[in-house]
Amino acid sequence: MDKVLKMHVHKQNMYMKIHKSAKGTILALCDKDLIGMVLEDKNRYIDLDKYRSFYIGELVTKDQVKKSVTSFSSANVVGNKSVELMIELELVHPDEVVYIKKVPFVQIYKI
């Protein structure tokens, strides 16, 4: 059982991309299995197909993300695994998460 848990923790199941500009650093984090999907409800729309290049960077594990999220000015985070990790790291409160077709999404801004 320990072997199964270790494999799950080290599975690369999220894409992470860092965008740097004069205005700051944007962290894009998305569950791997959501890339290529379009999420839409009556109030929100996220096109993870057309804008896949915004999210697809390095395929990462939870531990790799933890080491990389030390400095960013804003973040776009999509998916169960990705959003749960931001909550676990106390970068976002669960009440701030919005859902599009049952998929969690959050934008984080550090001021």
Coordinates of N, CA, C and O in Angstrom, one line a residue:
M1 N 0.8 -1.2 0.0 CA 0.0 0.0 0.0 C 0.9 1.3 0.0 O 0.6 2.2 -0.7
D2 N 1.9 1.3 0.8 CA 2.8 2.4 0.8 C 3.4 2.7 -0.6 O 3.5 3.8 -1.0
K3 N 3.7 1.6 -1.3 CA 4.2 1.8 -2.7 C 3.2 2.5 -3.6 O 3.5 3.4 -4.4
V4 N 1.9 2.1 -3.4 CA 0.8 2.8 -4.2 C 0.7 4.2 -3.9 O 0.6 5.1 -4.8
L5 N 0.8 4.6 -2.6 CA 0.7 6.0 -2.2 C 1.9 6.8 -2.7 O 1.7 7.9 -3.2
K6 N 3.0 6.3 -2.7 CA 4.2 7.0 -3.2 C 4.1 7.2 -4.7 O 4.5 8.3 -5.1
M7 N 3.6 6.2 -5.4 CA 3.5 6.4 -6.8 C 2.5 7.5 -7.1 O 2.8 8.3 -8.0
H8 N 1.4 7.6 -6.4 CA 0.4 8.6 -6.6 C 1.0 10.0 -6.4 O 0.8 11.0 -7.1
V9 N 1.8 10.2 -5.3 CA 2.4 11.5 -4.9 C 3.4 11.9 -6.0 O 3.5 13.1 -6.3
H10 N 4.1 11.0 -6.6 CA 5.1 11.3 -7.6 C 4.6 11.3 -9.0 O 5.4 11.5 -9.9
K11 N 3.3 11.1 -9.2 CA 2.8 11.1 -10.6 C 2.7 12.5 -11.1 O 2.2 13.4 -10.5
Q12 N 3.2 12.7 -12.3 CA 3.2 14.0 -13.0 C 1.8 14.1 -13.6 O 1.6 13.6 -14.7
N13 N 0.9 14.8 -12.9 CA -0.4 14.9 -13.4 C -1.0 16.3 -13.5 O -2.2 16.6 -13.7
M14 N 0.0 17.3 -13.5 CA -0.4 18.7 -13.7 C 0.6 19.4 -14.6 O 1.8 19.0 -14.6
Y15 N 0.1 20.3 -15.4 CA 1.0 21.2 -16.2 C 1.2 22.5 -15.5 O 0.2 23.1 -15.0
M16 N 2.4 22.9 -15.5 CA 2.8 24.2 -14.8 C 3.6 25.0 -15.8 O 4.5 24.5 -16.4
K17 N 3.2 26.3 -16.0 CA 4.0 27.2 -16.8 C 4.1 28.5 -16.1 O 3.2 29.0 -15.5
I18 N 5.3 29.1 -16.1 CA 5.6 30.4 -15.5 C 5.7 31.4 -16.6 O 6.6 31.2 -17.5
H19 N 5.0 32.5 -16.6 CA 5.0 33.5 -17.5 C 5.6 34.8 -16.8 O 5.1 35.2 -15.8
K20 N 6.7 35.3 -17.4 CA 7.4 36.4 -16.7 C 7.2 37.6 -17.7 O 7.4 37.5 -18.9
S21 N 6.9 38.8 -17.0 CA 6.8 40.0 -17.8 C 7.2 41.2 -16.9 O 7.5 41.0 -15.7
A22 N 7.2 42.3 -17.4 CA 7.6 43.5 -16.6 C 6.6 43.8 -15.5 O 6.9 44.4 -14.5
K23 N 5.4 43.3 -15.7 CA 4.3 43.5 -14.7 C 4.3 42.4 -13.6 O 3.6 42.6 -12.6
G24 N 5.1 41.4 -13.7 CA 5.2 40.4 -12.7 C 5.3 39.0 -13.3 O 5.4 38.8 -14.5
T25 N 5.1 38.0 -12.4 CA 5.2 36.6 -12.8 C 3.8 36.0 -12.6 O 3.1 36.1 -11.6
I26 N 3.3 35.3 -13.7 CA 2.0 34.6 -13.7 C 2.3 33.1 -13.6 O 3.1 32.6 -14.5
L27 N 1.7 32.4 -12.7 CA 1.7 31.0 -12.6 C 0.5 30.4 -13.2 O -0.6 30.8 -12.9
A28 N 0.7 29.5 -14.2 CA -0.5 28.8 -14.8 C -0.3 27.3 -14.4 O 0.7 26.7 -14.6
L29 N -1.4 26.8 -13.8 CA -1.4 25.4 -13.3 C -2.7 24.8 -13.7 O -3.8 25.3 -13.4
C30 N -2.6 23.6 -14.3 CA -3.8 22.9 -14.8 C -3.6 21.4 -14.7 O -2.6 20.9 -15.1
D31 N -4.7 20.7 -14.3 CA -4.7 19.3 -14.3 C -4.5 18.8 -15.7 O -5.1 19.3 -16.7
K32 N -3.6 17.9 -15.9 CA -3.2 17.3 -17.2 C -4.4 16.9 -18.0 O -4.5 17.2 -19.2
D33 N -5.4 16.2 -17.4 CA -6.5 15.6 -18.1 C -7.5 16.7 -18.6 O -8.4 16.3 -19.3
L34 N -7.4 17.9 -18.2 CA -8.3 19.0 -18.7 C -7.9 19.7 -19.9 O -8.7 20.3 -20.6
I35 N -6.6 19.5 -20.3 CA -6.1 20.2 -21.5 C -6.9 19.7 -22.7 O -7.1 18.5 -22.9
G36 N -7.3 20.6 -23.5 CA -8.1 20.3 -24.7 C -9.6 20.5 -24.5 O -10.4 20.4 -25.5
M37 N -10.0 20.7 -23.3 CA -11.4 20.9 -23.0 C -11.8 22.3 -23.0 O -11.0 23.2 -22.8
V38 N -13.1 22.5 -23.2 CA -13.7 23.9 -23.1 C -14.7 23.8 -22.0 O -15.6 23.0 -22.0
L39 N -14.5 24.6 -20.9 CA -15.4 24.7 -19.8 C -16.3 25.9 -19.9 O -15.8 27.0 -20.0
E40 N -17.6 25.7 -19.8 CA -18.5 26.9 -20.0 C -19.8 26.6 -19.2 O -20.3 25.5 -19.2
D41 N -20.2 27.7 -18.5 CA -21.5 27.7 -18.0 C -22.1 29.1 -18.3 O -21.5 29.8 -19.1
K42 N -23.2 29.5 -17.7 CA -23.8 30.7 -18.1 C -23.0 32.0 -17.8 O -23.2 33.0 -18.3
N43 N -22.1 31.8 -16.8 CA -21.3 33.0 -16.3 C -19.8 33.0 -16.6 O -19.2 34.0 -16.6
R44 N -19.3 31.8 -17.0 CA -17.9 31.7 -17.1 C -17.5 30.8 -18.3 O -18.3 30.0 -18.7
Y45 N -16.3 31.1 -18.8 CA -15.8 30.3 -20.0 C -14.3 30.2 -19.9 O -13.6 31.2 -19.7
I46 N -13.8 29.0 -20.0 CA -12.3 28.8 -20.1 C -12.1 27.8 -21.2 O -12.6 26.7 -21.2
D47 N -11.3 28.2 -22.2 CA -11.0 27.4 -23.3 C -9.6 26.8 -23.2 O -8.6 27.5 -23.4
L48 N -9.5 25.6 -22.7 CA -8.3 24.9 -22.4 C -7.8 24.2 -23.6 O -6.8 23.5 -23.6
D49 N -8.4 24.4 -24.7 CA -8.0 23.9 -26.0 C -7.3 25.0 -26.8 O -6.1 24.9 -27.0
K50 N -8.0 26.1 -27.0 CA -7.4 27.2 -27.8 C -6.2 27.8 -27.0 O -5.3 28.2 -27.6
Y51 N -6.3 27.9 -25.7 CA -5.3 28.5 -24.9 C -4.4 27.5 -24.2 O -3.8 27.8 -23.1
R52 N -4.3 26.3 -24.7 CA -3.5 25.2 -24.1 C -2.0 25.7 -23.9 O -1.4 25.3 -22.9
S53 N -1.5 26.5 -24.8 CA -0.1 27.0 -24.7 C 0.1 27.8 -23.4 O 1.2 28.0 -23.0
F54 N -1.0 28.4 -22.9 CA -0.8 29.2 -21.7 C -0.5 28.3 -20.5 O 0.2 28.7 -19.6
Y55 N -1.1 27.1 -20.5 CA -1.0 26.2 -19.4 C 0.1 25.1 -19.6 O 0.7 24.7 -18.6
I56 N 0.3 24.7 -20.8 CA 1.3 23.6 -21.0 C 2.7 24.1 -21.0 O 3.1 24.8 -21.8
G57 N 3.3 23.7 -19.9 CA 4.8 24.0 -19.7 C 5.4 22.7 -19.3 O 5.4 21.7 -20.1
E58 N 5.8 22.6 -18.1 CA 6.4 21.4 -17.6 C 5.3 20.5 -17.0 O 4.4 21.0 -16.2
L59 N 5.4 19.2 -17.2 CA 4.5 18.2 -16.6 C 5.1 18.0 -15.2 O 6.3 17.5 -15.1
V60 N 4.4 18.3 -14.2 CA 5.0 18.3 -12.8 C 4.2 17.4 -11.8 O 3.0 17.1 -12.0
T61 N 4.9 17.1 -10.7 CA 4.3 16.4 -9.6 C 3.9 17.5 -8.6 O 4.3 18.7 -8.7
K62 N 3.1 17.1 -7.6 CA 2.7 17.9 -6.5 C 3.9 18.5 -5.8 O 4.0 19.7 -5.5
D63 N 5.0 17.7 -5.5 CA 6.2 18.2 -4.9 C 6.9 19.2 -5.7 O 7.4 20.2 -5.1
Q64 N 6.9 19.1 -7.0 CA 7.6 20.0 -7.9 C 6.9 21.4 -7.8 O 7.5 22.4 -7.8
V65 N 5.6 21.3 -7.8 CA 4.8 22.6 -7.7 C 5.1 23.3 -6.4 O 5.3 24.5 -6.3
K66 N 5.1 22.5 -5.3 CA 5.3 23.1 -4.0 C 6.7 23.9 -4.0 O 6.7 24.9 -3.3
K67 N 7.7 23.4 -4.7 CA 9.0 24.1 -4.7 C 9.0 25.3 -5.6 O 9.8 26.2 -5.4
S68 N 8.0 25.4 -6.5 CA 8.0 26.4 -7.5 C 7.1 27.6 -7.2 O 7.1 28.6 -7.9
V69 N 6.2 27.4 -6.3 CA 5.2 28.5 -6.0 C 5.6 29.5 -5.0 O 4.7 30.2 -4.5
T70 N 6.8 29.7 -4.8 CA 7.3 30.6 -3.8 C 7.1 32.1 -4.2 O 6.9 32.9 -3.3
S71 N 7.2 32.4 -5.5 CA 7.1 33.8 -5.9 C 6.3 33.9 -7.2 O 6.8 33.4 -8.3
F72 N 5.2 34.5 -7.2 CA 4.4 34.8 -8.3 C 3.5 36.0 -8.0 O 3.2 36.2 -6.8
S73 N 3.1 36.8 -8.9 CA 2.2 37.9 -8.6 C 0.8 37.6 -8.9 O -0.1 38.2 -8.2
S74 N 0.5 36.6 -9.8 CA -0.8 36.1 -10.0 C -0.8 34.7 -10.5 O 0.3 34.2 -10.9
A75 N -1.9 34.0 -10.3 CA -2.0 32.6 -10.8 C -3.3 32.3 -11.3 O -4.3 32.8 -10.8
N76 N -3.4 31.5 -12.3 CA -4.6 30.9 -12.9 C -4.5 29.4 -12.6 O -3.5 28.8 -13.1
V77 N -5.4 28.8 -11.9 CA -5.3 27.4 -11.5 C -6.6 26.7 -11.8 O -7.7 27.2 -11.4
V78 N -6.5 25.6 -12.6 CA -7.7 24.9 -13.0 C -7.6 23.4 -12.7 O -6.6 22.8 -13.0
G79 N -8.7 22.8 -12.1 CA -8.7 21.4 -11.9 C -8.6 21.0 -10.5 O -8.1 21.7 -9.6
N80 N -9.2 19.8 -10.2 CA -9.2 19.3 -8.8 C -7.9 19.2 -8.1 O -7.7 19.7 -7.0
K81 N -6.9 18.5 -8.8 CA -5.6 18.3 -8.2 C -4.9 19.7 -8.0 O -4.3 19.9 -6.9
S82 N -4.9 20.5 -9.0 CA -4.2 21.8 -8.9 C -4.8 22.8 -7.9 O -4.1 23.3 -7.1
V83 N -6.1 22.9 -7.9 CA -6.8 23.8 -6.9 C -6.6 23.2 -5.5 O -6.4 24.0 -4.5
E84 N -6.8 21.9 -5.3 CA -6.6 21.3 -4.0 C -5.2 21.6 -3.4 O -5.0 21.9 -2.2
L85 N -4.2 21.6 -4.3 CA -2.8 21.9 -3.9 C -2.7 23.3 -3.4 O -2.1 23.6 -2.4
M86 N -3.3 24.3 -4.1 CA -3.3 25.7 -3.7 C -3.9 25.9 -2.4 O -3.5 26.7 -1.5
I87 N -5.0 25.1 -2.1 CA -5.7 25.2 -0.8 C -4.8 24.6 0.3 O -4.6 25.2 1.3
E88 N -4.2 23.5 0.0 CA -3.3 22.8 0.9 C -2.1 23.7 1.3 O -1.7 23.8 2.4
L89 N -1.6 24.5 0.3 CA -0.5 25.4 0.6 C -1.0 26.7 1.2 O -0.2 27.6 1.4
E90 N -2.3 26.9 1.4 CA -2.9 28.1 2.0 C -2.7 29.3 1.1 O -2.5 30.4 1.6
L91 N -2.7 29.1 -0.2 CA -2.6 30.2 -1.1 C -3.9 30.7 -1.5 O -4.1 31.8 -2.1
V92 N -5.0 29.9 -1.3 CA -6.3 30.3 -1.6 C -7.2 29.6 -0.5 O -6.9 28.5 0.0
H93 N -8.3 30.3 -0.2 CA -9.3 29.7 0.7 C -10.4 29.0 -0.1 O -10.7 29.4 -1.2
P94 N -10.9 27.8 0.4 CA -11.9 27.1 -0.3 C -13.1 27.9 -0.8 O -13.7 27.6 -1.8
D95 N -13.5 28.9 0.0 CA -14.6 29.8 -0.4 C -14.4 30.6 -1.6 O -15.3 31.2 -2.2
E96 N -13.1 30.7 -2.0 CA -12.7 31.6 -3.2 C -12.8 30.8 -4.5 O -12.6 31.4 -5.5
V97 N -13.0 29.5 -4.4 CA -12.9 28.7 -5.6 C -14.3 28.8 -6.3 O -15.3 28.7 -5.7
V98 N -14.2 28.9 -7.6 CA -15.5 28.9 -8.4 C -15.5 27.6 -9.2 O -14.4 27.0 -9.4
Y99 N -16.6 27.2 -9.6 CA -16.8 25.9 -10.4 C -17.4 26.2 -11.7 O -18.4 26.9 -11.8
I100 N -16.8 25.6 -12.8 CA -17.4 25.7 -14.1 C -17.6 24.2 -14.5 O -16.7 23.4 -14.7
K101 N -18.9 23.8 -14.6 CA -19.2 22.4 -14.9 C -18.5 21.5 -13.9 O -17.9 20.5 -14.3
K102 N -18.6 21.8 -12.7 CA -18.0 21.0 -11.6 C -16.5 21.0 -11.5 O -15.9 20.2 -10.8
V103 N -15.8 21.7 -12.4 CA -14.4 21.8 -12.4 C -13.9 23.1 -11.6 O -14.4 24.2 -12.0
P104 N -13.1 22.9 -10.6 CA -12.7 24.1 -9.8 C -11.7 24.9 -10.5 O -10.9 24.5 -11.3
F105 N -11.9 26.2 -10.3 CA -11.0 27.2 -11.0 C -10.8 28.4 -10.0 O -11.7 28.8 -9.2
V106 N -9.6 28.9 -9.9 CA -9.3 30.0 -9.0 C -8.2 30.9 -9.7 O -7.3 30.4 -10.4
Q107 N -8.4 32.2 -9.5 CA -7.4 33.2 -9.8 C -6.9 33.7 -8.5 O -7.6 34.1 -7.6
I108 N -5.5 33.8 -8.4 CA -4.9 34.3 -7.2 C -4.1 35.6 -7.6 O -3.3 35.5 -8.5
Y109 N -4.3 36.6 -6.8 CA -3.5 37.8 -7.0 C -2.8 38.2 -5.7 O -3.4 38.3 -4.6
K110 N -1.5 38.3 -5.7 CA -0.7 38.8 -4.6 C -0.5 40.3 -4.7 O -0.1 40.8 -5.7
I111 N -0.9 41.0 -3.6 CA -0.8 42.4 -3.7 C 0.2 42.9 -2.7 O 0.4 42.4 -1.6

